[in-house]
Coordinates of C-alpha atoms and ligand atoms in Angstrom, one line a residue:
M268 CA 0.1 0.0 -0.1
V269 CA 1.3 3.5 -0.9
K270 CA -0.3 6.4 0.9
Y271 CA 0.0 10.0 -0.3
E272 CA -1.0 13.0 1.8
Y273 CA -0.2 16.7 1.9
G274 CA -1.8 18.7 4.5
G275 CA -1.7 22.3 3.4
D276 CA -4.2 22.6 0.6
A277 CA -7.0 20.7 -1.1
C278 CA -4.8 19.0 -3.6
E279 CA -2.4 16.1 -2.9
D280 CA 0.6 14.6 -4.4
V281 CA -1.2 11.8 -6.4
L282 CA 1.4 11.8 -9.0
G283 CA 4.1 11.2 -6.4
G284 CA 2.1 8.5 -4.8
L285 CA 1.6 6.8 -8.2
Q286 CA 5.2 6.9 -9.0
K287 CA 6.0 4.9 -6.0
I288 CA 3.8 2.2 -7.4
I289 CA 6.2 1.7 -10.2
H290 CA 8.9 0.7 -7.8
L291 CA 6.9 -1.9 -5.9
Q292 CA 7.7 -5.5 -6.4
W293 CA 5.3 -6.8 -9.2
N294 CA 5.9 -10.6 -9.1
Q295 CA 2.5 -11.8 -10.2
P296 CA 1.1 -11.7 -13.7
V297 CA -2.3 -10.0 -12.5
R298 CA -1.3 -6.6 -11.5
I299 CA -4.2 -4.5 -9.8
L300 CA -3.9 -0.9 -8.6
I301 CA -6.7 0.3 -6.4
H302 CA -6.7 4.0 -6.1
V303 CA -9.0 5.7 -3.7
A304 CA -9.1 9.6 -3.6
D305 CA -11.0 12.4 -2.5
C306 CA -8.8 15.2 -4.0
P307 CA -7.1 15.8 -7.2
S308 CA -3.3 15.9 -8.0
H309 CA -1.7 19.3 -7.9
G310 CA -1.4 21.1 -11.2
R311 CA -4.0 23.2 -13.2
R312 CA -4.6 20.4 -15.8
Y313 CA -6.0 18.1 -13.0
H314 CA -8.7 20.0 -11.5
D315 CA -10.8 23.2 -11.8
L316 CA -10.5 24.2 -8.0
P317 CA -9.8 27.7 -7.2
E318 CA -6.3 28.7 -7.2
H319 CA -5.8 29.2 -3.5
K320 CA -6.8 25.5 -3.0
D321 CA -3.7 24.2 -4.8
H322 CA -0.3 25.6 -3.7
Y323 CA 1.4 23.7 -6.7
L324 CA -0.8 24.9 -9.6
S325 CA 1.9 24.8 -12.0
S326 CA 2.7 21.2 -11.2
D327 CA 3.1 19.1 -14.3
N328 CA 2.0 21.9 -16.5
D329 CA 2.7 20.0 -19.9
G330 CA 1.6 16.7 -18.5
T331 CA 4.8 15.0 -19.2
I332 CA 5.0 13.5 -15.6
G333 CA 1.4 12.0 -15.9
Q334 CA 2.1 10.6 -19.4
E335 CA 5.5 9.1 -18.3
L336 CA 3.8 7.5 -15.4
F337 CA 0.9 6.1 -17.4
D338 CA 3.5 4.6 -20.2
K339 CA 5.1 2.8 -17.1
F340 CA 1.6 1.5 -15.9
V341 CA 1.0 0.0 -19.5
Q342 CA 4.4 -1.6 -19.5
L343 CA 3.4 -3.1 -16.1
D344 CA 0.1 -4.2 -17.5
L345 CA -1.6 -2.8 -14.5
K346 CA -5.4 -3.0 -14.1
Y347 CA -6.4 0.3 -12.5
F348 CA -9.5 0.5 -10.2
F349 CA -10.6 4.0 -9.1
G350 CA -12.6 4.5 -6.2
R351 CA -14.3 8.1 -6.6
L352 CA -15.4 9.9 -3.5
T353 CA -15.9 13.3 -4.9
S354 CA -16.3 15.0 -8.1
H355 CA -13.1 17.0 -7.5
T356 CA -11.0 14.1 -9.1
D357 CA -13.2 14.1 -12.4
K358 CA -10.9 16.0 -14.3
M359 CA -7.9 14.4 -13.1
M360 CA -9.3 10.9 -14.2
E361 CA -10.1 12.3 -17.6
Q362 CA -6.3 13.3 -17.8
F363 CA -5.4 9.7 -16.8
I364 CA -7.6 8.3 -19.4
Q365 CA -6.0 10.3 -22.1
F366 CA -2.5 9.3 -20.9
G367 CA -3.4 5.7 -20.9
Q368 CA -5.2 5.9 -24.3
K369 CA -6.9 2.5 -24.7
R370 CA -3.7 0.7 -23.5
I371 CA -4.8 0.3 -19.9
S372 CA -8.1 -0.5 -18.3
I373 CA -9.3 1.9 -15.8
E374 CA -12.4 0.8 -13.9
E375 CA -14.4 2.9 -11.4
I376 CA -15.4 1.3 -8.2
N377 CA -18.7 2.5 -6.7
L378 CA -17.7 2.6 -3.0
K379 CA -20.9 3.5 -1.6
N380 CA -22.4 0.0 -2.7
F381 CA -19.5 -2.0 -1.6
Q382 CA -18.5 -2.6 2.2
N383 CA -15.9 -5.1 1.0
L384 CA -13.7 -4.0 -1.6
L385 CA -11.8 -7.3 -2.2
P386 CA -14.8 -9.4 -3.5
F387 CA -15.8 -6.6 -5.6
I388 CA -12.5 -6.5 -7.4
V389 CA -12.3 -10.3 -7.7
E390 CA -15.7 -10.3 -9.2
S391 CA -14.9 -7.3 -11.5
I392 CA -11.8 -9.1 -12.8
S393 CA -13.4 -12.3 -13.4
R394 CA -16.4 -10.6 -15.0
S395 CA -14.3 -8.3 -17.2
I396 CA -12.1 -11.2 -18.3
S397 CA -14.8 -13.7 -18.9
K398 CA -17.8 -11.7 -20.3
T399 CA -16.5 -8.4 -21.8
T400 CA -18.6 -6.3 -19.5
S401 CA -15.7 -4.3 -18.4
S402 CA -14.9 -1.0 -19.8
L403 CA -13.1 2.0 -19.0
L404 CA -14.6 4.2 -16.3
K405 CA -17.7 2.3 -16.9
S406 CA -20.7 4.0 -15.6
H407 CA -22.1 1.6 -13.3
S408 CA -25.3 3.8 -13.1
I409 CA -26.5 2.6 -16.6
V410 CA -26.9 -0.6 -15.0
E411 CA -28.3 0.3 -11.7
N412 CA -30.6 2.9 -12.7
N413 CA -32.6 1.3 -15.5
H414 CA -35.7 3.1 -14.7
Q415 CA -34.0 6.5 -15.4
N416 CA -33.9 7.0 -18.9
T417 CA -31.3 9.8 -18.9
K418 CA -28.4 10.0 -16.6
I419 CA -25.0 12.0 -16.3
S420 CA -22.0 9.9 -16.6
R421 CA -20.1 11.1 -13.6
I422 CA -16.6 10.9 -14.9
S423 CA -17.1 11.9 -18.6
R424 CA -19.9 14.3 -18.1
I425 CA -21.6 13.0 -21.0
S426 CA -25.3 12.8 -21.1
F427 CA -26.7 9.4 -22.0
D428 CA -30.0 8.2 -23.1
S429 CA -30.7 4.5 -23.1
I430 CA -34.0 4.7 -24.9
E431 CA -34.1 4.5 -28.5
P432 CA -35.3 8.0 -29.9
D433 CA -38.5 8.9 -31.7
W434 CA -37.2 8.6 -35.1
L435 CA -39.7 10.9 -36.6
N436 CA -38.2 14.0 -34.5
I437 CA -34.7 13.2 -35.8
P438 CA -33.6 14.8 -39.1
M439 CA -32.2 12.7 -41.8
K440 CA -28.6 13.4 -43.0
K441 CA -26.7 12.6 -46.2
V442 CA -23.4 11.2 -45.3
Q443 CA -20.2 9.8 -47.1
V444 CA -19.5 6.1 -46.0
I445 CA -16.2 4.5 -46.6
K446 CA -16.1 0.8 -46.8
Y447 CA -13.1 -1.5 -47.1
Q448 CA -12.6 -4.5 -49.4
C449 CA -9.5 -6.7 -49.2
N450 CA -8.0 -9.0 -51.8
D451 CA -6.3 -12.4 -51.1
Q452 CA -3.0 -10.7 -50.5
L453 CA -4.8 -9.0 -47.4
V454 CA -4.5 -5.7 -48.9
C455 CA -7.5 -3.4 -48.4
E456 CA -8.9 -0.8 -50.9
Q457 CA -11.4 2.0 -50.0
I458 CA -14.8 2.2 -51.6
N459 CA -16.6 5.3 -51.3
Q460 CA -20.6 5.4 -51.0
S461 CA -23.1 7.9 -49.7
T462 CA -26.4 7.1 -47.7
N463 CA -28.9 8.7 -45.6
I464 CA -28.7 8.2 -41.8
K465 CA -30.3 9.3 -38.7
I466 CA -28.3 9.4 -35.5
A467 CA -29.7 9.7 -32.0
E468 CA -28.7 12.9 -30.2
K469 CA -27.2 11.2 -27.1
P470 CA -25.2 8.1 -26.7
F471 CA -26.8 5.1 -25.1
A472 CA -23.5 3.3 -24.0
E473 CA -19.9 3.9 -23.6
G474 CA -16.7 1.8 -24.0
A475 CA -13.2 2.3 -23.1
M476 CA -12.6 4.7 -25.9
R477 CA -15.9 5.3 -27.8
L478 CA -19.5 6.2 -27.4
A479 CA -22.4 4.2 -29.0
F480 CA -25.3 5.9 -30.6
Y481 CA -28.5 4.3 -31.9
G482 CA -29.0 5.0 -35.6
L483 CA -31.1 4.2 -38.6
M484 CA -29.5 3.8 -42.1
Q485 CA -31.3 3.9 -45.4
N486 CA -31.2 0.9 -47.6
K487 CA -33.3 1.4 -50.6
D488 CA -36.6 2.3 -49.3
K489 CA -36.2 0.7 -45.8
W490 CA -34.6 2.1 -42.7
E491 CA -32.2 -0.4 -41.0
K492 CA -31.4 -0.3 -37.3
V493 CA -27.8 0.5 -36.8
V494 CA -25.2 1.3 -33.9
L495 CA -22.9 4.2 -34.6
K496 CA -19.6 4.6 -32.6
K497 CA -17.6 7.5 -32.1
Y498 CA -14.3 8.0 -30.3
K499 CA -14.5 10.3 -27.3
K500 CA -12.8 13.6 -28.2
I501 CA -9.0 13.1 -27.6
H502 CA -7.2 13.6 -30.7
N503 CA -7.5 16.0 -33.7
D504 CA -9.6 15.1 -36.6
I505 CA -6.7 13.9 -39.0
D506 CA -5.5 11.5 -36.4
M507 CA -9.2 10.4 -35.9
K508 CA -9.7 9.6 -39.4
E509 CA -6.6 7.3 -39.2
K510 CA -7.9 5.7 -36.2
Y511 CA -11.2 4.7 -37.7
L512 CA -9.6 3.4 -40.9
E513 CA -7.3 1.2 -38.7
L514 CA -10.4 -0.2 -37.2
L515 CA -12.0 -0.8 -40.7
D516 CA -8.7 -2.3 -41.9
C517 CA -8.5 -4.9 -39.0
Q518 CA -12.2 -5.8 -39.1
T519 CA -12.0 -6.3 -43.0
I520 CA -8.9 -8.4 -42.8
A521 CA -10.4 -10.5 -39.8
D522 CA -13.4 -11.1 -41.9
H523 CA -11.8 -11.9 -45.2
L524 CA -9.7 -14.7 -43.1
A525 CA -12.9 -15.8 -41.5
Q526 CA -14.3 -16.5 -44.7
E527 CA -11.6 -18.5 -46.0
F528 CA -11.7 -20.4 -42.7
N529 CA -15.3 -21.1 -43.1
K530 CA -14.7 -22.7 -46.6
L531 CA -11.9 -24.8 -44.9
S532 CA -14.3 -26.3 -42.6
L533 CA -16.5 -27.6 -45.2
S534 CA -13.8 -29.4 -46.8
T535 CA -12.6 -31.0 -43.6
N536 CA -14.7 -34.2 -42.7
E537 CA -13.5 -34.8 -39.1
S538 CA -14.6 -32.5 -36.2
T539 CA -16.9 -30.6 -38.3
S540 CA -19.7 -31.2 -35.9
T541 CA -17.8 -29.1 -33.3
M542 CA -16.6 -26.5 -35.7
K543 CA -18.9 -23.4 -36.0
K544 CA -19.0 -20.6 -38.5
I545 CA -17.1 -17.2 -37.9
K546 CA -18.4 -13.9 -39.0
F547 CA -17.3 -10.5 -38.3
I548 CA -19.7 -7.5 -38.4
M549 CA -19.2 -5.5 -41.2
T550 CA -18.1 -2.1 -40.1
K551 CA -18.0 1.1 -42.3
L552 CA -16.9 4.7 -41.6
V553 CA -19.3 7.5 -41.8
F554 CA -18.2 11.0 -42.1
D555 CA -20.3 14.0 -42.3
P556 CA -18.3 16.8 -44.1
E557 CA -21.2 19.2 -44.3
S558 CA -21.0 20.2 -40.7
E559 CA -19.1 23.6 -40.5
G560 CA -15.4 23.1 -39.9
N561 CA -15.8 20.0 -37.9
V562 CA -15.9 16.6 -39.8
H563 CA -17.8 14.2 -37.8
F564 CA -16.6 10.4 -38.0
F565 CA -18.4 7.5 -36.9
T566 CA -18.2 3.7 -37.4
I567 CA -21.5 2.2 -38.5
E568 CA -22.5 -1.5 -38.0
R569 CA -25.7 -3.4 -38.0
F570 CA -27.6 -3.4 -34.7
I571 CA -27.6 -6.9 -33.3
D572 CA -29.4 -7.7 -30.1
G573 CA -27.8 -10.7 -28.1
S574 CA -25.5 -11.1 -25.2
Y575 CA -21.8 -10.2 -25.6
K576 CA -19.2 -12.6 -24.9
K577 CA -15.5 -12.4 -24.8
F578 CA -13.5 -15.5 -26.0
S579 CA -9.9 -14.4 -26.0
N580 CA -8.0 -11.0 -25.8
N581 CA -4.9 -9.5 -27.3
A582 CA -2.9 -10.5 -24.4
G583 CA -3.2 -14.4 -24.3
Y584 CA -6.4 -14.6 -22.2
V585 CA -8.4 -17.6 -23.0
N586 CA -11.9 -18.0 -21.8
H587 CA -12.0 -21.5 -20.4
E588 CA -15.5 -21.4 -19.3
D589 CA -16.5 -21.1 -23.0
P590 CA -13.5 -22.6 -24.6
A591 CA -14.8 -21.8 -28.3
V592 CA -12.4 -24.2 -29.7
T593 CA -13.2 -23.1 -33.2
L594 CA -12.2 -19.6 -32.3
Q595 CA -9.0 -20.7 -30.7
A596 CA -8.2 -22.8 -33.8
F597 CA -9.1 -19.7 -36.0
S598 CA -6.5 -17.5 -34.2
H599 CA -3.9 -20.4 -34.8
W600 CA -4.9 -20.7 -38.3
T601 CA -4.5 -17.1 -39.2
Y602 CA -0.9 -17.2 -38.1
E603 CA -0.1 -20.2 -40.5
R604 CA -2.4 -18.7 -43.4
T605 CA -0.4 -15.3 -43.3
N606 CA 3.1 -17.0 -42.9
G607 CA 3.5 -16.1 -39.3
N608 CA 3.0 -12.4 -40.3
M609 CA -0.5 -11.8 -38.6
I610 CA -2.6 -13.4 -35.9
V611 CA -6.4 -12.5 -35.5
V612 CA -7.0 -12.2 -31.6
D613 CA -9.3 -10.5 -29.2
L614 CA -12.3 -12.5 -30.1
Q615 CA -15.5 -11.1 -28.9
G616 CA -19.0 -10.9 -30.1
I617 CA -22.6 -12.0 -29.9
D618 CA -23.9 -15.2 -29.0
I619 CA -26.8 -15.3 -31.5
G620 CA -28.2 -18.5 -30.0
D621 CA -28.1 -20.7 -33.1
N622 CA -25.1 -22.5 -31.7
Q623 CA -23.6 -22.5 -35.2
T624 CA -22.2 -19.1 -35.9
Y625 CA -19.8 -16.7 -34.0
L626 CA -20.9 -13.2 -34.9
L627 CA -17.7 -11.1 -33.7
T628 CA -16.7 -7.5 -33.5
D629 CA -13.8 -5.5 -32.8
P630 CA -10.9 -8.0 -33.3
C631 CA -7.3 -7.2 -32.8
I632 CA -4.6 -8.1 -35.2
H633 CA -1.1 -8.6 -34.2
S634 CA 1.0 -8.1 -37.3
T635 CA 4.8 -7.9 -37.9
D636 CA 3.9 -4.9 -39.9
L637 CA 3.6 -2.4 -37.0
T638 CA 2.2 0.4 -39.4
R639 CA -1.1 -1.2 -39.6
F640 CA -4.2 -2.0 -37.1
G641 CA -3.4 0.7 -34.7
R642 CA -2.1 0.7 -31.0
T643 CA -3.5 -2.8 -30.2
N644 CA -1.3 -4.4 -32.7
L645 CA 1.6 -5.6 -30.3
G646 CA 3.6 -7.1 -33.1
K647 CA 5.8 -10.1 -32.5
P648 CA 5.4 -10.0 -28.7
G649 CA 1.6 -10.1 -29.2
I650 CA 2.0 -13.2 -31.4
K651 CA 4.3 -14.8 -28.8
R652 CA 1.7 -14.1 -26.1
F653 CA -1.1 -16.0 -27.9
F654 CA 0.9 -19.0 -28.2
E655 CA 2.0 -18.9 -24.5
T656 CA -1.6 -19.6 -23.4
H657 CA -2.8 -21.3 -26.5
I658 CA -3.3 -25.0 -26.2
C659 CA -4.0 -26.7 -29.6
N660 CA -7.3 -28.4 -29.4
S661 CA -9.0 -31.0 -31.8
I662 CA -9.7 -28.6 -34.5
C663 CA -6.1 -27.3 -34.6
Q664 CA -5.2 -31.0 -34.9
T665 CA -7.7 -31.8 -37.6
L666 CA -6.4 -28.7 -39.6
K667 CA -2.8 -30.1 -38.9
L668 CA -1.7 -26.8 -37.6
K669 CA 1.9 -26.6 -36.5
M670 CA 2.8 -26.0 -32.8
I671 CA 5.2 -23.1 -32.6
E672 CA 8.5 -23.0 -30.5
N673 CA 7.8 -22.5 -26.8
Q674 CA 4.1 -23.2 -27.1
S675 CA 2.5 -24.6 -24.1
V676 CA 1.4 -28.1 -24.3
T677 CA -0.6 -28.2 -21.0
K678 CA -3.2 -25.9 -19.4
T679 CA -0.9 -23.4 -17.5
S680 CA -3.3 -20.5 -17.3
S681 CA -6.6 -19.9 -15.3
K682 CA -9.1 -17.3 -16.1
Y683 CA -7.4 -15.1 -13.5
D684 CA -4.0 -15.6 -14.8
S685 CA -3.9 -13.1 -17.4
Y686 CA -4.6 -9.6 -17.4
F687 CA -5.8 -8.1 -20.7
I688 CA -5.5 -4.6 -22.4
E689 CA -8.8 -3.4 -22.3
K690 CA -9.5 -2.2 -25.7
K691 CA -12.7 -1.0 -27.2
S692 CA -15.2 -3.4 -25.9
F693 CA -18.8 -1.9 -25.6
I694 CA -21.3 -2.6 -23.0
I695 CA -24.5 -3.1 -24.8
N696 CA -26.4 -3.9 -21.7
K697 CA -28.9 -6.6 -22.1
S698 CA -31.5 -5.0 -20.2
I699 CA -31.4 -1.9 -22.3
S700 CA -31.2 -3.5 -25.6
S701 CA -33.8 -6.0 -25.0
K702 CA -36.3 -3.1 -24.7
H703 CA -35.9 -2.4 -28.4
S704 CA -35.9 -5.8 -29.8
Ligands
ZN959 ZN1 -3.5 -24.6 -32.1

């Protein structure tokens, strides 16, 4: 335990306290930081308190101390739980999220509801690992206050509306759409289209990095229900477009590989009964160049009702409760198919209940080409990590996939053994979405 205290003013040496964390002995693979605070860190970028409340107002003016700190947390693979006591820490936590980007999971603990912190943490970790219900500074109140349609997210101060709007009151917009298509060499090309959409004014859910909005998209004379996702404002627009295109690239490549893999399963006689089909939800980029000065980007995908599940992550996590052998074998197969240059991981999606198909979204690709697929592409170390926990199953064997050097042959990991880098998983809460089905 590291304690930080400073008596003189309302602010505290939070950064100093957190820096001590780095020098603790971190021997175990699951590394948890529980941070409880009622006061923000010194420095104008961490709070909006009056000047006399902070004797070190110019502390970490340019944010470099905080940034370095979080870069180290990322290296340590810390899972960060924050116990919020007052609103004074909100600006600080917004800063921390920016420092962490999507590389570290930060989850808010609701201290009021939990007399005993430990069971909550244990429950939280197992939940986040096994069911993809964790997200960055998740607003618990979405879950708790189902009866309230609108609520204010405490940390992000974003106003939410969990109810689908009355579409008659939402104006239609003509927007540009970019779709990716890839060839057998796994190179993508852009296809430009335009379409009419309607977007709900307020988001209905938030993930680590993005907000999710209900929407409608015109398809000939029909309106289809869609989900639009938008990054929370952190980067400038040029960076943003790149980030969205990386998502499209990733999803398109993953789906192309899945289609090849599905054909493979047809031609293999053995084990086909246990082999399911894999599909990735088609994602497109929407941008609205008409809004003055600002270009608004969204990803758009079909709205699918169902419960979200996480099967693997980008750091070697395997969900042993639902071993999803097909998906495990698929990841392994993508490595062979690409001659060891790529592996598709972080497999999460919707159980659509037919027991035949995995409908997946937001995969990660580790690639030897580090210029593609964004920050979650961990390159060769990411590939290595997959094989550290991957145990070849009957489908791997049927497909005659080769074991790689140092691959584990026995089950060494439990569901608590690996901490994963929380990426971009969305909570689409069942109780909310089921209202609209
Ligand atoms: Zn395998």
